[in-house]
Amino acid sequence: MLLQDFGARVLCATPSYALAIAEVAEKEGVDLRRSKLRIGIFGAEPWSEAMRKEIQRRLGLKAIDLYGLSEILGPGVACECEEAQAGLHGWEDHFIFEVIDPESGKPVAEGAQGELVITTLTKEALPMLRYRTRDVTRLSTERCACGRSHVRIKRITGRNDDMLIIRGVNVYPSQVEAALVGVPDVAPHYQLVVERKGAMDHLTVEVEIAPGSAAAHPMVAQSVKHNIKSLIGVTAEVIVKQPGEVPRSMGKAVRVRDLRPRQP
Ligand SMILES: [Zn+2]
């Protein structure tokens, strides 16, 4: 493919799929940083700031966050601006956004973390009143550097039902992602495997060595383990796999394999 023929300026995908595209391009010797791609709009799964930097570096574009859910209208409920990349501008002329305590159902103070709740104002036929999204985030009414004044939904850090409790510690896959994206020699593909060993939860994080890296796997495993422990406070076993061994997804990435027996 000749890069000058690739005229698209905007790429819209899940963040994990954007990285899969980067990976294939690198393997084929195509430098996407020299393409005309300028903006990437990524959503449909939680992703970290570290992942944003990685995508921007490898695809040579500005990566902005998009939020939506099919129950409301699909992608486009809120989107970051390219000027600030600092939270998703919620379209308040169409929606009311609230953040609540998932236990009590009461709204939390502005800036506190909780579950995002959306009410539609202009949706016809199937309006939604205080729809509980299960997505965990914070709201800010501070004016954005771009000048827009609509409420900003901060980065979605996970879903209520995504949260793993490992030996009493709350763990979101996006935290593990942030812990490993900065480690040299590690590719940003990973899966969390949770098992019950005796009475204890056991977390294994499967990561991949970066293509072309000559680093010793045990050394890489040790760095990832250290980062996870210091950032999240949980001890994990880390398995370093060969490039391509962690399963890729065409849609939303599957980050967790929870093999613990279900509670009766
Ligand atoms: Zn803005």
Coordinates of C-alpha atoms and ligand atoms in Angstrom, one line a residue:
M1 CA 0.0 0.0 0.0
L2 CA 1.3 3.4 -0.9
L3 CA 0.9 5.8 2.0
Q4 CA 0.0 8.7 -0.2
D5 CA -3.0 6.7 -1.4
F6 CA -4.2 6.2 2.1
G7 CA -6.1 9.5 2.3
A8 CA -8.1 9.0 5.4
R9 CA -7.5 11.6 8.1
V10 CA -9.6 10.0 10.9
L11 CA -9.5 6.6 12.2
C12 CA -12.4 5.3 14.4
A13 CA -11.9 2.1 16.3
T14 CA -11.5 0.4 19.6
P15 CA -8.2 1.4 21.2
S16 CA -7.1 -2.3 21.3
Y17 CA -7.9 -2.7 17.6
A18 CA -5.9 0.5 16.8
L19 CA -2.9 -1.1 18.3
A20 CA -3.6 -4.3 16.4
I21 CA -3.5 -2.2 13.2
A22 CA -0.2 -0.6 14.3
E23 CA 1.2 -4.0 14.9
V24 CA 0.3 -5.4 11.4
A25 CA 1.5 -2.2 9.8
E26 CA 4.9 -2.5 11.5
K27 CA 5.2 -6.1 10.5
E28 CA 4.4 -5.2 6.9
G29 CA 7.0 -2.4 7.0
V30 CA 4.3 0.4 6.7
D31 CA 5.0 3.4 8.8
L32 CA 1.6 4.8 9.7
R33 CA 3.2 7.9 11.2
R34 CA 3.9 9.0 7.6
S35 CA 0.2 8.5 6.6
K36 CA -2.3 11.4 6.4
L37 CA -4.0 10.1 9.6
R38 CA -4.4 13.1 11.9
I39 CA -7.0 12.1 14.5
G40 CA -8.0 8.8 16.0
I41 CA -11.4 8.5 17.8
F42 CA -11.3 5.6 20.1
G43 CA -14.0 4.1 22.4
A44 CA -16.2 1.2 23.4
E45 CA -13.7 -0.1 26.0
P46 CA -11.9 1.5 28.9
W47 CA -8.4 2.6 28.1
S48 CA -5.6 4.3 30.0
E49 CA -3.6 7.5 29.5
A50 CA -0.6 5.3 29.0
M51 CA -2.4 3.5 26.2
R52 CA -3.2 6.9 24.6
K53 CA 0.5 7.8 24.5
E54 CA 1.4 4.4 23.0
I55 CA -1.3 4.8 20.3
Q56 CA -0.2 8.3 19.5
R57 CA 3.4 7.3 19.2
R58 CA 2.8 4.3 17.0
L59 CA 0.1 5.7 14.7
G60 CA 1.4 9.3 14.6
L61 CA -2.0 10.8 15.4
K62 CA -3.9 12.6 18.1
A63 CA -5.9 10.0 20.0
I64 CA -9.2 11.2 21.5
D65 CA -11.7 9.4 23.7
L66 CA -15.3 8.8 22.6
Y67 CA -18.1 7.6 24.8
G68 CA -21.4 6.1 24.0
L69 CA -23.7 3.2 24.6
S70 CA -26.2 1.5 22.4
E71 CA -29.0 1.8 25.0
I72 CA -28.7 5.6 24.7
L73 CA -27.7 6.2 21.0
G74 CA -24.5 4.4 20.4
P75 CA -21.2 6.2 20.0
G76 CA -21.3 10.0 20.4
V77 CA -23.0 10.6 23.8
A78 CA -19.8 12.4 24.7
C79 CA -16.4 13.1 23.0
E80 CA -13.1 14.7 23.9
C81 CA -12.0 17.8 22.1
E82 CA -8.7 17.6 20.2
E83 CA -7.5 20.9 21.8
A84 CA -7.4 19.7 25.4
Q85 CA -7.9 15.9 25.3
A86 CA -9.0 16.3 28.9
G87 CA -12.3 14.6 29.4
L88 CA -15.3 13.8 27.3
H89 CA -17.6 16.7 26.6
G90 CA -21.1 15.5 27.3
W91 CA -23.8 16.9 25.1
E92 CA -26.0 18.5 27.8
D93 CA -28.6 19.8 25.4
H94 CA -29.5 16.1 24.8
F95 CA -28.6 14.4 28.1
I96 CA -28.5 14.9 31.8
F97 CA -25.4 13.3 33.3
E98 CA -25.1 12.3 37.0
V99 CA -22.6 10.3 39.0
I100 CA -24.1 8.3 41.8
D101 CA -22.9 6.0 44.6
P102 CA -23.7 2.6 43.2
E103 CA -24.6 1.3 46.7
S104 CA -27.0 4.0 47.9
G105 CA -28.1 5.3 44.4
K106 CA -27.5 8.9 45.7
P107 CA -25.5 11.5 43.6
V108 CA -21.9 12.0 44.8
A109 CA -20.2 15.4 45.1
E110 CA -18.8 16.8 41.9
G111 CA -15.4 15.3 41.1
A112 CA -16.0 12.2 43.2
Q113 CA -15.9 8.8 41.6
G114 CA -19.1 6.7 41.1
E115 CA -21.4 5.3 38.5
L116 CA -22.5 7.3 35.5
V117 CA -26.3 7.7 35.1
I118 CA -27.8 9.2 32.0
T119 CA -31.2 10.7 31.2
T120 CA -32.1 11.4 27.6
L121 CA -33.9 14.7 26.9
T122 CA -34.5 14.5 23.1
K123 CA -34.6 10.8 22.4
E124 CA -38.0 9.8 21.0
A125 CA -39.8 6.4 21.2
L126 CA -37.4 5.0 23.8
P127 CA -36.4 7.7 26.2
M128 CA -34.2 6.6 29.1
L129 CA -34.7 8.0 32.6
R130 CA -31.7 7.8 35.0
Y131 CA -30.2 4.9 33.1
R132 CA -27.5 3.2 35.1
T133 CA -24.5 2.7 32.8
R134 CA -22.3 0.7 35.2
D135 CA -19.4 2.8 33.9
V136 CA -17.2 4.2 36.7
T137 CA -16.1 7.9 36.3
R138 CA -16.1 11.4 37.6
L139 CA -17.8 14.6 36.4
S140 CA -16.3 18.1 36.1
T141 CA -18.1 21.4 35.3
E142 CA -14.9 23.3 35.1
R143 CA -14.6 25.1 31.7
C144 CA -12.3 23.3 29.3
A145 CA -9.3 24.9 27.7
C146 CA -11.1 24.6 24.4
G147 CA -13.8 27.0 25.6
R148 CA -16.7 24.5 25.7
S149 CA -18.7 24.7 28.9
H150 CA -20.6 21.4 28.8
V151 CA -19.9 19.0 31.7
R152 CA -16.9 16.8 31.2
I153 CA -17.0 13.1 31.9
K154 CA -13.6 12.1 33.0
R155 CA -11.9 8.9 31.7
I156 CA -14.1 5.8 32.2
T157 CA -11.8 3.8 34.5
G158 CA -13.9 0.6 34.2
R159 CA -17.3 -0.9 34.8
N160 CA -18.9 -1.8 38.1
D161 CA -19.1 -5.3 36.8
D162 CA -15.5 -5.2 35.4
M163 CA -14.1 -4.7 38.8
L164 CA -12.2 -7.7 40.2
I165 CA -11.8 -8.1 43.9
I166 CA -8.4 -9.9 44.3
R167 CA -7.7 -10.8 47.9
G168 CA -9.8 -7.8 49.0
V169 CA -8.1 -5.4 46.6
N170 CA -10.3 -3.7 44.0
V171 CA -8.6 -4.2 40.6
Y172 CA -9.7 -2.8 37.3
P173 CA -8.1 -4.1 34.1
S174 CA -7.4 -0.5 33.1
Q175 CA -5.1 -0.2 36.1
V176 CA -3.1 -3.2 35.1
E177 CA -2.9 -1.7 31.6
A178 CA -1.5 1.5 33.0
A179 CA 1.1 -0.5 35.0
L180 CA 2.4 -2.4 32.0
V181 CA 2.3 0.1 29.1
G182 CA 5.3 1.9 30.5
V183 CA 7.5 -1.1 30.8
P184 CA 10.1 -1.3 28.0
D185 CA 10.1 -4.6 26.0
V186 CA 6.4 -5.2 26.7
A187 CA 3.8 -5.0 24.0
P188 CA 0.4 -3.5 25.1
H189 CA -1.5 -6.7 24.7
Y190 CA -2.5 -8.5 27.9
Q191 CA -5.0 -10.7 29.7
L192 CA -5.8 -11.1 33.3
V193 CA -6.5 -14.7 34.5
V194 CA -8.1 -15.0 37.9
E195 CA -8.3 -18.4 39.7
R196 CA -9.0 -19.7 43.1
K197 CA -6.1 -21.6 44.6
G198 CA -7.2 -23.1 47.9
A199 CA -9.0 -20.3 49.6
M200 CA -7.0 -17.6 47.9
D201 CA -7.6 -15.6 44.7
H202 CA -4.6 -15.9 42.3
L203 CA -4.0 -13.3 39.7
T204 CA -2.0 -14.1 36.6
V205 CA -1.2 -11.4 34.1
E206 CA -0.3 -12.6 30.7
V207 CA 1.7 -10.1 28.7
E208 CA 3.7 -10.2 25.5
I209 CA 7.3 -9.4 24.8
A210 CA 7.6 -6.5 22.3
P211 CA 8.5 -7.7 18.8
G212 CA 12.2 -7.7 18.2
S213 CA 13.0 -7.3 21.9
A214 CA 16.0 -9.4 23.1
A215 CA 15.2 -8.8 26.8
A216 CA 15.1 -11.9 29.0
H217 CA 11.5 -12.9 29.9
P218 CA 12.1 -13.3 33.6
M219 CA 13.5 -9.8 33.9
V220 CA 10.5 -8.4 32.0
A221 CA 8.2 -10.4 34.2
Q222 CA 9.9 -9.0 37.3
S223 CA 9.5 -5.3 36.1
V224 CA 5.8 -5.8 35.3
K225 CA 5.2 -7.5 38.6
H226 CA 6.9 -4.7 40.5
N227 CA 4.9 -2.0 38.6
I228 CA 1.6 -3.8 39.4
K229 CA 2.4 -4.2 43.0
S230 CA 3.5 -0.6 43.5
L231 CA 0.6 1.0 41.4
I232 CA -2.3 -1.3 42.5
G233 CA -1.1 -3.0 45.6
V234 CA -1.7 -6.5 44.5
T235 CA 0.7 -9.3 43.9
A236 CA 0.4 -11.0 40.5
E237 CA 2.1 -13.8 38.7
V238 CA 3.4 -12.5 35.4
I239 CA 3.8 -14.7 32.3
V240 CA 5.7 -13.2 29.4
K241 CA 4.5 -14.7 26.1
Q242 CA 5.9 -14.4 22.5
P243 CA 4.6 -11.7 20.2
G244 CA 1.1 -12.6 18.9
E245 CA 0.3 -15.1 21.7
V246 CA -2.2 -13.0 23.6
P247 CA -5.5 -13.4 21.7
R248 CA -6.5 -10.3 19.6
S249 CA -10.0 -9.1 19.3
M250 CA -11.7 -7.5 16.2
G251 CA -14.1 -5.7 18.6
K252 CA -13.9 -5.1 22.3
A253 CA -10.8 -6.6 23.8
V254 CA -11.3 -9.5 26.2
R255 CA -9.2 -8.5 29.2
V256 CA -10.3 -10.9 31.9
R257 CA -10.7 -14.7 32.2
D258 CA -12.2 -15.2 35.6
L259 CA -12.0 -18.9 36.3
R260 CA -13.1 -18.7 39.9
P261 CA -16.1 -20.9 40.9
R262 CA -19.3 -18.8 40.9
Q263 CA -20.8 -18.0 44.3
P264 CA -24.0 -20.0 44.9
Ligands
ZN1 ZN -12.5 20.8 25.4

